[in-house]
Amino acid sequence: ISVPDFARKIDDSAWIASMADETSEVMKQIDEYLLSRPIPDKHAMTGLFKDKNMILIMIEAFDWMAIDEQLTPTLFMMTQEGYFFDHYYAPQYSCATGESEFIALTSLVPRSGICSMNTYLGNKFPQTLFSLFNQKNYVSTSYHNYTDKFYDRTTMHQLFGSEHFYNREELDIPILKGWPSDVNLMDEAFAIFGQREPYFSFIITSSTHFPYDEDSTLGNRYLDEIDAVHPEYPMNIKRYISKAMEVDKAMARLLELLESSGQLEDTVLMLFGDHFPLKTERQDLLDYSNPMGDRNIGYDINRLPMILYHSETKGEVISKTMSSFDILPTV
């Protein structure tokens, strides 16, 4: 019986040669530290989805309230039938969404007090998820159903290695009162990336964006259904769940598009949140979004659902602590 070779062999000679020419003692110390780090072995999960398409979805304010067996059945199904990481943390920096995006795509530590997505517009980023997939001859593109009003994603995603970043100005996204529908986003994005396999597609949603204490198209869309299940919930929580139900329908739509195109078995989806629902009273999160214990302990206010889904996998809960810094090496 042959024993699988799980040893990971890495040639560091070029790095060591470069370090020998380094004149900065600080950079040398950093190089020496990184080179001294242990290299983890491969394991049974290594290469499990080799050559599959990859869709990475950053869900705006993706919180535990968005997982409901009755109201968000697709998201619930994905937690049951996919790899469900129930100890995923989204650390908060100066600009919550921008830094979560920056970390997930680069695995770099942001600098406090600035917004990386608007600051490092002249940098090179050779080791992003886009560039790593590009090296494997994937088509890498990115999508968002809003403008570049908050972050210069058009520039940054090009620096990250995305072939093209599509926002609302290029996608046919209907204007609603409040934030737009992620269902429309999935239709528009898939019409582009679904034509060119293999692909790595990064999608940034917006339906669950605050405010939750005001009328909006999506915040009010499913209130009757929510009242039938959770009549006692306060209106701001109901509006968040209503927006989450639109996200759920977006995921259902994406799975439908993948299945109808024959791509479902060849595609892996990863869903993660950028932060908890901002501008929501902490007590509301403690009262209505408290599935695993007291979120007031430690950093658990930043503990969010994270899902890796493939239609052929068997559901598994993974409780190892991880964060947005681990998304790139995990993928």
mmCIF file of C-alpha atoms in Angstrom:
data_model
loop_
_atom_site.group_PDB
_atom_site.id
_atom_site.type_symbol
_atom_site.label_atom_id
_atom_site.label_comp_id
_atom_site.label_asym_id
_atom_site.label_seq_id
_atom_site.Cartn_x
_atom_site.Cartn_y
_atom_site.Cartn_z
ATOM 1 C CA ILE A 1 0.000 0.000 0.000
ATOM 2 C CA SER A 2 1.499 3.321 -1.054
ATOM 3 C CA VAL A 3 1.676 5.995 1.614
ATOM 4 C CA PRO A 4 0.818 9.516 0.383
ATOM 5 C CA ASP A 5 3.652 12.020 0.542
ATOM 6 C CA PHE A 6 2.330 14.988 2.495
ATOM 7 C CA ALA A 7 5.692 16.763 2.734
ATOM 8 C CA ARG A 8 5.685 20.252 1.261
ATOM 9 C CA LYS A 9 8.901 21.052 -0.601
ATOM 10 C CA ILE A 10 9.719 24.729 -1.144
ATOM 11 C CA ASP A 11 12.867 26.134 -2.780
ATOM 12 C CA ASP A 12 13.870 29.251 -0.821
ATOM 13 C CA SER A 13 17.204 29.767 -2.598
ATOM 14 C CA ALA A 14 16.088 32.874 -4.521
ATOM 15 C CA TRP A 15 14.703 34.414 -1.335
ATOM 16 C CA ILE A 16 17.903 33.662 0.577
ATOM 17 C CA ALA A 17 19.991 35.188 -2.212
ATOM 18 C CA SER A 18 17.843 38.307 -2.199
ATOM 19 C CA MET A 19 18.192 38.576 1.579
ATOM 20 C CA ALA A 20 21.971 38.491 1.243
ATOM 21 C CA ASP A 21 21.789 41.642 -0.876
ATOM 22 C CA GLU A 22 19.366 43.410 1.474
ATOM 23 C CA THR A 23 20.806 46.592 3.028
ATOM 24 C CA SER A 24 18.018 47.239 5.541
ATOM 25 C CA GLU A 25 18.587 45.448 8.829
ATOM 26 C CA VAL A 26 14.852 45.627 9.568
ATOM 27 C CA MET A 27 14.019 43.891 6.285
ATOM 28 C CA LYS A 28 16.682 41.272 6.972
ATOM 29 C CA GLN A 29 15.165 40.560 10.365
ATOM 30 C CA ILE A 30 11.742 40.189 8.771
ATOM 31 C CA ASP A 31 13.154 37.832 6.120
ATOM 32 C CA GLU A 32 14.958 35.760 8.735
ATOM 33 C CA TYR A 33 11.820 35.495 10.841
ATOM 34 C CA LEU A 34 9.652 34.413 7.920
ATOM 35 C CA LEU A 35 12.219 31.926 6.637
ATOM 36 C CA SER A 36 12.452 30.380 10.096
ATOM 37 C CA ARG A 37 8.727 29.724 10.280
ATOM 38 C CA PRO A 38 7.732 26.038 10.036
ATOM 39 C CA ILE A 39 6.231 24.934 6.743
ATOM 40 C CA PRO A 40 3.042 22.951 7.382
ATOM 41 C CA ASP A 41 2.707 19.607 5.680
ATOM 42 C CA LYS A 42 0.052 18.880 3.112
ATOM 43 C CA HIS A 43 -2.940 16.936 4.383
ATOM 44 C CA ALA A 44 -6.075 15.208 3.148
ATOM 45 C CA MET A 45 -7.708 18.547 2.259
ATOM 46 C CA THR A 46 -4.768 19.799 0.193
ATOM 47 C CA GLY A 47 -5.783 20.008 -3.435
ATOM 48 C CA LEU A 48 -9.279 18.709 -2.704
ATOM 49 C CA PHE A 49 -10.804 21.156 -5.200
ATOM 50 C CA LYS A 50 -7.938 21.291 -7.659
ATOM 51 C CA ASP A 51 -8.927 22.824 -11.024
ATOM 52 C CA LYS A 52 -12.408 23.799 -9.790
ATOM 53 C CA ASN A 53 -13.854 27.250 -10.433
ATOM 54 C CA MET A 54 -13.786 29.469 -7.340
ATOM 55 C CA ILE A 55 -16.308 32.129 -6.323
ATOM 56 C CA LEU A 56 -15.321 34.144 -3.255
ATOM 57 C CA ILE A 57 -18.186 36.231 -1.864
ATOM 58 C CA MET A 58 -17.748 38.927 0.762
ATOM 59 C CA ILE A 59 -21.214 39.394 2.234
ATOM 60 C CA GLU A 60 -21.920 42.798 3.705
ATOM 61 C CA ALA A 61 -22.553 42.572 7.477
ATOM 62 C CA PHE A 62 -22.926 38.774 7.310
ATOM 63 C CA ASP A 63 -24.141 37.903 10.788
ATOM 64 C CA TRP A 64 -25.644 34.901 12.579
ATOM 65 C CA MET A 65 -29.093 36.468 12.200
ATOM 66 C CA ALA A 66 -28.760 35.776 8.475
ATOM 67 C CA ILE A 67 -28.772 32.009 9.101
ATOM 68 C CA ASP A 68 -32.367 30.901 9.663
ATOM 69 C CA GLU A 69 -33.773 27.520 8.616
ATOM 70 C CA GLN A 70 -37.175 28.996 7.740
ATOM 71 C CA LEU A 71 -36.341 32.469 6.439
ATOM 72 C CA THR A 72 -32.965 31.933 4.751
ATOM 73 C CA PRO A 73 -33.117 28.266 3.714
ATOM 74 C CA THR A 74 -30.319 28.411 1.127
ATOM 75 C CA LEU A 75 -27.789 29.912 3.520
ATOM 76 C CA PHE A 76 -28.904 27.441 6.176
ATOM 77 C CA MET A 77 -28.493 24.556 3.714
ATOM 78 C CA MET A 78 -24.964 25.714 2.875
ATOM 79 C CA THR A 79 -24.001 25.644 6.562
ATOM 80 C CA GLN A 80 -25.337 22.083 6.819
ATOM 81 C CA GLU A 81 -23.987 20.664 3.559
ATOM 82 C CA GLY A 82 -20.752 22.631 3.232
ATOM 83 C CA TYR A 83 -17.739 23.235 5.435
ATOM 84 C CA PHE A 84 -19.091 25.575 8.099
ATOM 85 C CA PHE A 85 -16.445 27.525 10.018
ATOM 86 C CA ASP A 86 -18.155 28.550 13.249
ATOM 87 C CA HIS A 87 -15.107 30.239 14.801
ATOM 88 C CA TYR A 88 -14.327 32.708 12.022
ATOM 89 C CA TYR A 89 -13.422 36.246 13.139
ATOM 90 C CA ALA A 90 -13.407 39.467 11.128
ATOM 91 C CA PRO A 91 -10.996 41.829 12.926
ATOM 92 C CA GLN A 92 -11.930 45.498 12.681
ATOM 93 C CA TYR A 93 -9.577 48.198 11.421
ATOM 94 C CA SER A 94 -10.061 51.833 10.403
ATOM 95 C CA CYS A 95 -12.443 51.162 7.512
ATOM 96 C CA ALA A 96 -14.202 47.905 8.254
ATOM 97 C CA THR A 97 -15.329 46.708 4.816
ATOM 98 C CA GLY A 98 -12.273 47.963 2.935
ATOM 99 C CA GLU A 99 -9.804 46.374 5.319
ATOM 100 C CA SER A 100 -11.653 43.040 5.444
ATOM 101 C CA GLU A 101 -11.515 42.986 1.651
ATOM 102 C CA PHE A 102 -7.836 43.968 1.657
ATOM 103 C CA ILE A 103 -6.967 41.266 4.189
ATOM 104 C CA ALA A 104 -8.950 38.510 2.462
ATOM 105 C CA LEU A 105 -7.326 39.173 -0.911
ATOM 106 C CA THR A 106 -3.753 39.764 0.303
ATOM 107 C CA SER A 107 -3.432 38.264 3.820
ATOM 108 C CA LEU A 108 -1.491 41.428 4.730
ATOM 109 C CA VAL A 109 -1.878 43.256 8.039
ATOM 110 C CA PRO A 110 -3.385 46.730 7.539
ATOM 111 C CA ARG A 111 -1.904 49.811 9.081
ATOM 112 C CA SER A 112 -4.153 51.398 11.701
ATOM 113 C CA GLY A 113 -5.515 54.871 11.104
ATOM 114 C CA ILE A 114 -5.721 54.686 7.324
ATOM 115 C CA CYS A 115 -7.832 52.939 4.694
ATOM 116 C CA SER A 116 -5.620 50.559 2.731
ATOM 117 C CA MET A 117 -8.005 50.396 -0.232
ATOM 118 C CA ASN A 118 -7.527 54.143 -0.805
ATOM 119 C CA THR A 119 -3.927 54.524 0.365
ATOM 120 C CA TYR A 120 -1.701 52.012 -1.428
ATOM 121 C CA LEU A 121 -2.744 52.862 -4.972
ATOM 122 C CA GLY A 122 0.855 52.861 -6.210
ATOM 123 C CA ASN A 123 1.934 49.547 -4.696
ATOM 124 C CA LYS A 124 2.503 46.185 -6.317
ATOM 125 C CA PHE A 125 0.738 43.128 -4.888
ATOM 126 C CA PRO A 126 2.304 39.975 -6.380
ATOM 127 C CA GLN A 127 0.801 37.450 -3.944
ATOM 128 C CA THR A 128 -2.931 38.174 -3.950
ATOM 129 C CA LEU A 129 -5.621 35.573 -4.541
ATOM 130 C CA PHE A 130 -6.124 37.023 -8.029
ATOM 131 C CA SER A 131 -2.456 36.646 -8.961
ATOM 132 C CA LEU A 132 -2.221 33.139 -7.498
ATOM 133 C CA PHE A 133 -5.185 32.008 -9.598
ATOM 134 C CA ASN A 134 -3.786 33.874 -12.616
ATOM 135 C CA GLN A 135 -0.620 31.802 -12.328
ATOM 136 C CA LYS A 136 -2.834 28.721 -12.796
ATOM 137 C CA ASN A 137 -4.371 30.249 -15.963
ATOM 138 C CA TYR A 138 -7.693 31.120 -14.349
ATOM 139 C CA VAL A 139 -9.740 34.102 -15.515
ATOM 140 C CA SER A 140 -9.904 36.432 -12.505
ATOM 141 C CA THR A 141 -12.568 39.133 -12.293
ATOM 142 C CA SER A 142 -14.409 41.037 -9.551
ATOM 143 C CA TYR A 143 -17.884 42.516 -9.044
ATOM 144 C CA HIS A 144 -19.866 44.904 -6.833
ATOM 145 C CA ASN A 145 -23.352 46.363 -7.166
ATOM 146 C CA TYR A 146 -22.374 49.870 -6.048
ATOM 147 C CA THR A 147 -20.003 52.596 -7.212
ATOM 148 C CA ASP A 148 -16.435 53.408 -6.147
ATOM 149 C CA LYS A 149 -17.809 56.082 -3.818
ATOM 150 C CA PHE A 150 -16.141 54.659 -0.712
ATOM 151 C CA TYR A 151 -13.103 52.758 -2.064
ATOM 152 C CA ASP A 152 -11.101 53.035 -5.272
ATOM 153 C CA ARG A 153 -11.714 49.408 -6.127
ATOM 154 C CA THR A 154 -11.300 49.954 -9.859
ATOM 155 C CA THR A 155 -7.642 50.834 -9.301
ATOM 156 C CA MET A 156 -6.932 48.487 -6.401
ATOM 157 C CA HIS A 157 -8.422 45.382 -7.983
ATOM 158 C CA GLN A 158 -6.302 45.948 -11.075
ATOM 159 C CA LEU A 159 -3.229 46.169 -8.808
ATOM 160 C CA PHE A 160 -4.397 42.990 -7.068
ATOM 161 C CA GLY A 161 -4.508 41.180 -10.423
ATOM 162 C CA SER A 162 -8.195 41.221 -11.320
ATOM 163 C CA GLU A 163 -8.606 41.278 -15.089
ATOM 164 C CA HIS A 164 -11.471 43.712 -14.608
ATOM 165 C CA PHE A 165 -13.526 45.103 -11.746
ATOM 166 C CA TYR A 166 -17.196 45.592 -12.622
ATOM 167 C CA ASN A 167 -19.276 47.928 -10.473
ATOM 168 C CA ARG A 168 -22.745 49.406 -10.814
ATOM 169 C CA GLU A 169 -21.600 51.724 -13.575
ATOM 170 C CA GLU A 170 -20.974 48.732 -15.872
ATOM 171 C CA LEU A 171 -23.577 46.300 -14.535
ATOM 172 C CA ASP A 172 -27.323 46.657 -15.056
ATOM 173 C CA ILE A 173 -28.254 47.143 -11.384
ATOM 174 C CA PRO A 174 -31.702 48.696 -10.730
ATOM 175 C CA ILE A 175 -31.700 51.624 -8.297
ATOM 176 C CA LEU A 176 -33.794 50.933 -5.190
ATOM 177 C CA LYS A 177 -34.597 52.944 -2.105
ATOM 178 C CA GLY A 178 -31.622 52.021 0.040
ATOM 179 C CA TRP A 179 -29.110 49.450 -1.159
ATOM 180 C CA PRO A 180 -29.463 47.371 -4.348
ATOM 181 C CA SER A 181 -30.413 43.726 -4.708
ATOM 182 C CA ASP A 182 -27.749 41.035 -4.654
ATOM 183 C CA VAL A 183 -30.022 38.871 -6.817
ATOM 184 C CA ASN A 184 -29.466 41.299 -9.691
ATOM 185 C CA LEU A 185 -25.747 41.256 -8.920
ATOM 186 C CA MET A 186 -25.542 37.469 -9.298
ATOM 187 C CA ASP A 187 -27.361 37.581 -12.633
ATOM 188 C CA GLU A 188 -25.119 40.331 -13.977
ATOM 189 C CA ALA A 189 -21.866 38.871 -12.683
ATOM 190 C CA PHE A 190 -22.538 35.310 -13.821
ATOM 191 C CA ALA A 191 -23.391 36.527 -17.321
ATOM 192 C CA ILE A 192 -19.753 37.652 -17.498
ATOM 193 C CA PHE A 193 -17.622 35.176 -15.554
ATOM 194 C CA GLY A 194 -19.748 32.122 -16.308
ATOM 195 C CA GLN A 195 -18.641 32.189 -19.940
ATOM 196 C CA ARG A 196 -14.912 31.663 -19.326
ATOM 197 C CA GLU A 197 -13.771 28.653 -17.304
ATOM 198 C CA PRO A 198 -11.792 28.098 -15.221
ATOM 199 C CA TYR A 199 -12.493 31.261 -13.269
ATOM 200 C CA PHE A 200 -11.824 32.935 -9.958
ATOM 201 C CA SER A 201 -14.550 35.476 -9.253
ATOM 202 C CA PHE A 202 -14.657 37.836 -6.291
ATOM 203 C CA ILE A 203 -18.124 39.245 -5.510
ATOM 204 C CA ILE A 204 -18.894 41.999 -2.990
ATOM 205 C CA THR A 205 -22.549 42.160 -1.942
ATOM 206 C CA SER A 206 -24.443 45.120 -0.477
ATOM 207 C CA SER A 207 -28.065 44.155 0.255
ATOM 208 C CA THR A 208 -27.471 43.804 4.010
ATOM 209 C CA HIS A 209 -25.838 47.223 4.392
ATOM 210 C CA PHE A 210 -27.140 49.503 7.162
ATOM 211 C CA PRO A 211 -29.288 51.452 7.992
ATOM 212 C CA TYR A 212 -31.708 49.006 9.575
ATOM 213 C CA ASP A 213 -33.761 51.624 11.422
ATOM 214 C CA GLU A 214 -35.151 53.273 8.275
ATOM 215 C CA ASP A 215 -37.550 52.297 5.524
ATOM 216 C CA SER A 216 -35.889 50.798 2.459
ATOM 217 C CA THR A 217 -36.969 48.573 -0.392
ATOM 218 C CA LEU A 218 -35.119 45.486 0.836
ATOM 219 C CA GLY A 219 -35.502 46.265 4.530
ATOM 220 C CA ASN A 220 -39.276 46.206 4.123
ATOM 221 C CA ARG A 221 -39.588 43.560 1.399
ATOM 222 C CA TYR A 222 -40.107 40.463 3.578
ATOM 223 C CA LEU A 223 -41.486 41.883 6.822
ATOM 224 C CA ASP A 224 -44.728 39.899 6.608
ATOM 225 C CA GLU A 225 -42.816 36.624 6.360
ATOM 226 C CA ILE A 226 -40.602 37.603 9.279
ATOM 227 C CA ASP A 227 -43.616 38.602 11.394
ATOM 228 C CA ALA A 228 -44.993 35.096 10.920
ATOM 229 C CA VAL A 229 -41.817 33.575 12.417
ATOM 230 C CA HIS A 230 -40.421 36.231 14.767
ATOM 231 C CA PRO A 231 -43.249 38.637 15.629
ATOM 232 C CA GLU A 232 -41.502 39.721 18.840
ATOM 233 C CA TYR A 233 -38.333 41.011 17.124
ATOM 234 C CA PRO A 234 -37.751 44.799 17.056
ATOM 235 C CA MET A 235 -38.133 46.505 13.677
ATOM 236 C CA ASN A 236 -34.419 47.137 13.096
ATOM 237 C CA ILE A 237 -33.656 43.423 13.515
ATOM 238 C CA LYS A 238 -36.558 42.493 11.238
ATOM 239 C CA ARG A 239 -35.208 44.856 8.593
ATOM 240 C CA TYR A 240 -31.752 43.303 8.842
ATOM 241 C CA ILE A 241 -33.278 39.840 8.398
ATOM 242 C CA SER A 242 -35.367 41.090 5.471
ATOM 243 C CA LYS A 243 -32.180 42.253 3.769
ATOM 244 C CA ALA A 244 -30.544 38.913 4.601
ATOM 245 C CA MET A 245 -33.443 37.141 2.907
ATOM 246 C CA GLU A 246 -32.516 38.982 -0.286
ATOM 247 C CA VAL A 247 -28.960 37.682 0.105
ATOM 248 C CA ASP A 248 -30.392 34.192 0.565
ATOM 249 C CA LYS A 249 -32.327 34.508 -2.683
ATOM 250 C CA ALA A 250 -29.134 35.732 -4.349
ATOM 251 C CA MET A 251 -27.303 32.582 -3.250
ATOM 252 C CA ALA A 252 -30.195 30.446 -4.471
ATOM 253 C CA ARG A 253 -30.057 32.267 -7.804
ATOM 254 C CA LEU A 254 -26.307 31.749 -8.133
ATOM 255 C CA LEU A 255 -26.630 28.022 -7.429
ATOM 256 C CA GLU A 256 -29.444 27.845 -9.983
ATOM 257 C CA LEU A 257 -27.276 29.553 -12.610
ATOM 258 C CA LEU A 258 -24.370 27.211 -11.890
ATOM 259 C CA GLU A 259 -26.593 24.133 -12.108
ATOM 260 C CA SER A 260 -28.376 25.169 -15.294
ATOM 261 C CA SER A 261 -25.013 25.874 -16.971
ATOM 262 C CA GLY A 262 -23.570 22.521 -15.883
ATOM 263 C CA GLN A 263 -20.916 24.230 -13.726
ATOM 264 C CA LEU A 264 -22.198 23.426 -10.232
ATOM 265 C CA GLU A 265 -20.049 20.333 -9.652
ATOM 266 C CA ASP A 266 -16.995 22.181 -10.972
ATOM 267 C CA THR A 267 -17.379 25.255 -8.746
ATOM 268 C CA VAL A 268 -16.527 26.025 -5.122
ATOM 269 C CA LEU A 269 -18.106 28.916 -3.214
ATOM 270 C CA MET A 270 -16.695 30.625 -0.137
ATOM 271 C CA LEU A 271 -18.877 33.082 1.809
ATOM 272 C CA PHE A 272 -17.484 35.347 4.514
ATOM 273 C CA GLY A 273 -18.545 38.524 6.291
ATOM 274 C CA ASP A 274 -16.674 41.816 6.417
ATOM 275 C CA HIS A 275 -18.034 42.832 9.836
ATOM 276 C CA PHE A 276 -21.063 42.518 12.116
ATOM 277 C CA PRO A 277 -24.109 44.751 11.351
ATOM 278 C CA LEU A 278 -22.754 48.219 12.042
ATOM 279 C CA LYS A 279 -24.797 50.913 13.770
ATOM 280 C CA THR A 280 -26.733 48.184 15.596
ATOM 281 C CA GLU A 281 -26.958 48.411 19.356
ATOM 282 C CA ARG A 282 -24.698 45.862 20.998
ATOM 283 C CA GLN A 283 -27.573 44.700 23.184
ATOM 284 C CA ASP A 284 -29.596 43.866 20.077
ATOM 285 C CA LEU A 285 -26.754 41.696 18.805
ATOM 286 C CA LEU A 286 -26.520 40.014 22.193
ATOM 287 C CA ASP A 287 -30.278 39.418 22.327
ATOM 288 C CA TYR A 288 -30.964 38.324 18.740
ATOM 289 C CA SER A 289 -27.637 37.144 17.314
ATOM 290 C CA ASN A 290 -26.244 34.898 19.983
ATOM 291 C CA PRO A 291 -26.052 31.323 18.644
ATOM 292 C CA MET A 292 -22.907 30.045 20.309
ATOM 293 C CA GLY A 293 -22.857 31.846 23.648
ATOM 294 C CA ASP A 294 -22.281 35.363 24.906
ATOM 295 C CA ARG A 295 -20.891 37.524 22.071
ATOM 296 C CA ASN A 296 -19.927 40.068 24.688
ATOM 297 C CA ILE A 297 -16.981 37.866 25.718
ATOM 298 C CA GLY A 298 -13.570 38.527 24.209
ATOM 299 C CA TYR A 299 -13.736 39.230 20.468
ATOM 300 C CA ASP A 300 -16.946 37.291 19.869
ATOM 301 C CA ILE A 301 -18.753 40.408 18.655
ATOM 302 C CA ASN A 302 -16.524 39.941 15.573
ATOM 303 C CA ARG A 303 -17.283 36.222 15.270
ATOM 304 C CA LEU A 304 -19.258 35.646 12.066
ATOM 305 C CA PRO A 305 -20.415 32.719 9.917
ATOM 306 C CA MET A 306 -18.059 31.532 7.184
ATOM 307 C CA ILE A 307 -18.944 28.855 4.625
ATOM 308 C CA LEU A 308 -16.993 26.843 2.052
ATOM 309 C CA TYR A 309 -19.505 25.081 -0.177
ATOM 310 C CA HIS A 310 -19.255 22.494 -2.923
ATOM 311 C CA SER A 311 -22.279 20.528 -4.063
ATOM 312 C CA GLU A 312 -20.499 17.170 -3.725
ATOM 313 C CA THR A 313 -19.030 17.621 -0.250
ATOM 314 C CA LYS A 314 -20.426 16.207 2.961
ATOM 315 C CA GLY A 315 -21.337 18.785 5.597
ATOM 316 C CA GLU A 316 -18.787 19.397 8.332
ATOM 317 C CA VAL A 317 -18.454 21.969 11.101
ATOM 318 C CA ILE A 318 -14.887 23.239 11.497
ATOM 319 C CA SER A 319 -14.373 24.925 14.867
ATOM 320 C CA LYS A 320 -10.698 25.778 14.549
ATOM 321 C CA THR A 321 -10.242 29.491 15.196
ATOM 322 C CA MET A 322 -9.585 31.450 12.007
ATOM 323 C CA SER A 323 -9.929 34.979 10.665
ATOM 324 C CA SER A 324 -9.951 36.908 7.406
ATOM 325 C CA PHE A 325 -6.146 36.589 7.400
ATOM 326 C CA ASP A 326 -6.594 32.838 6.844
ATOM 327 C CA ILE A 327 -8.837 33.086 3.779
ATOM 328 C CA LEU A 328 -6.023 33.354 1.225
ATOM 329 C CA PRO A 329 -3.895 30.461 2.557
ATOM 330 C CA THR A 330 -7.015 28.326 3.106
ATOM 331 C CA VAL A 331 -8.081 28.797 -0.524
#
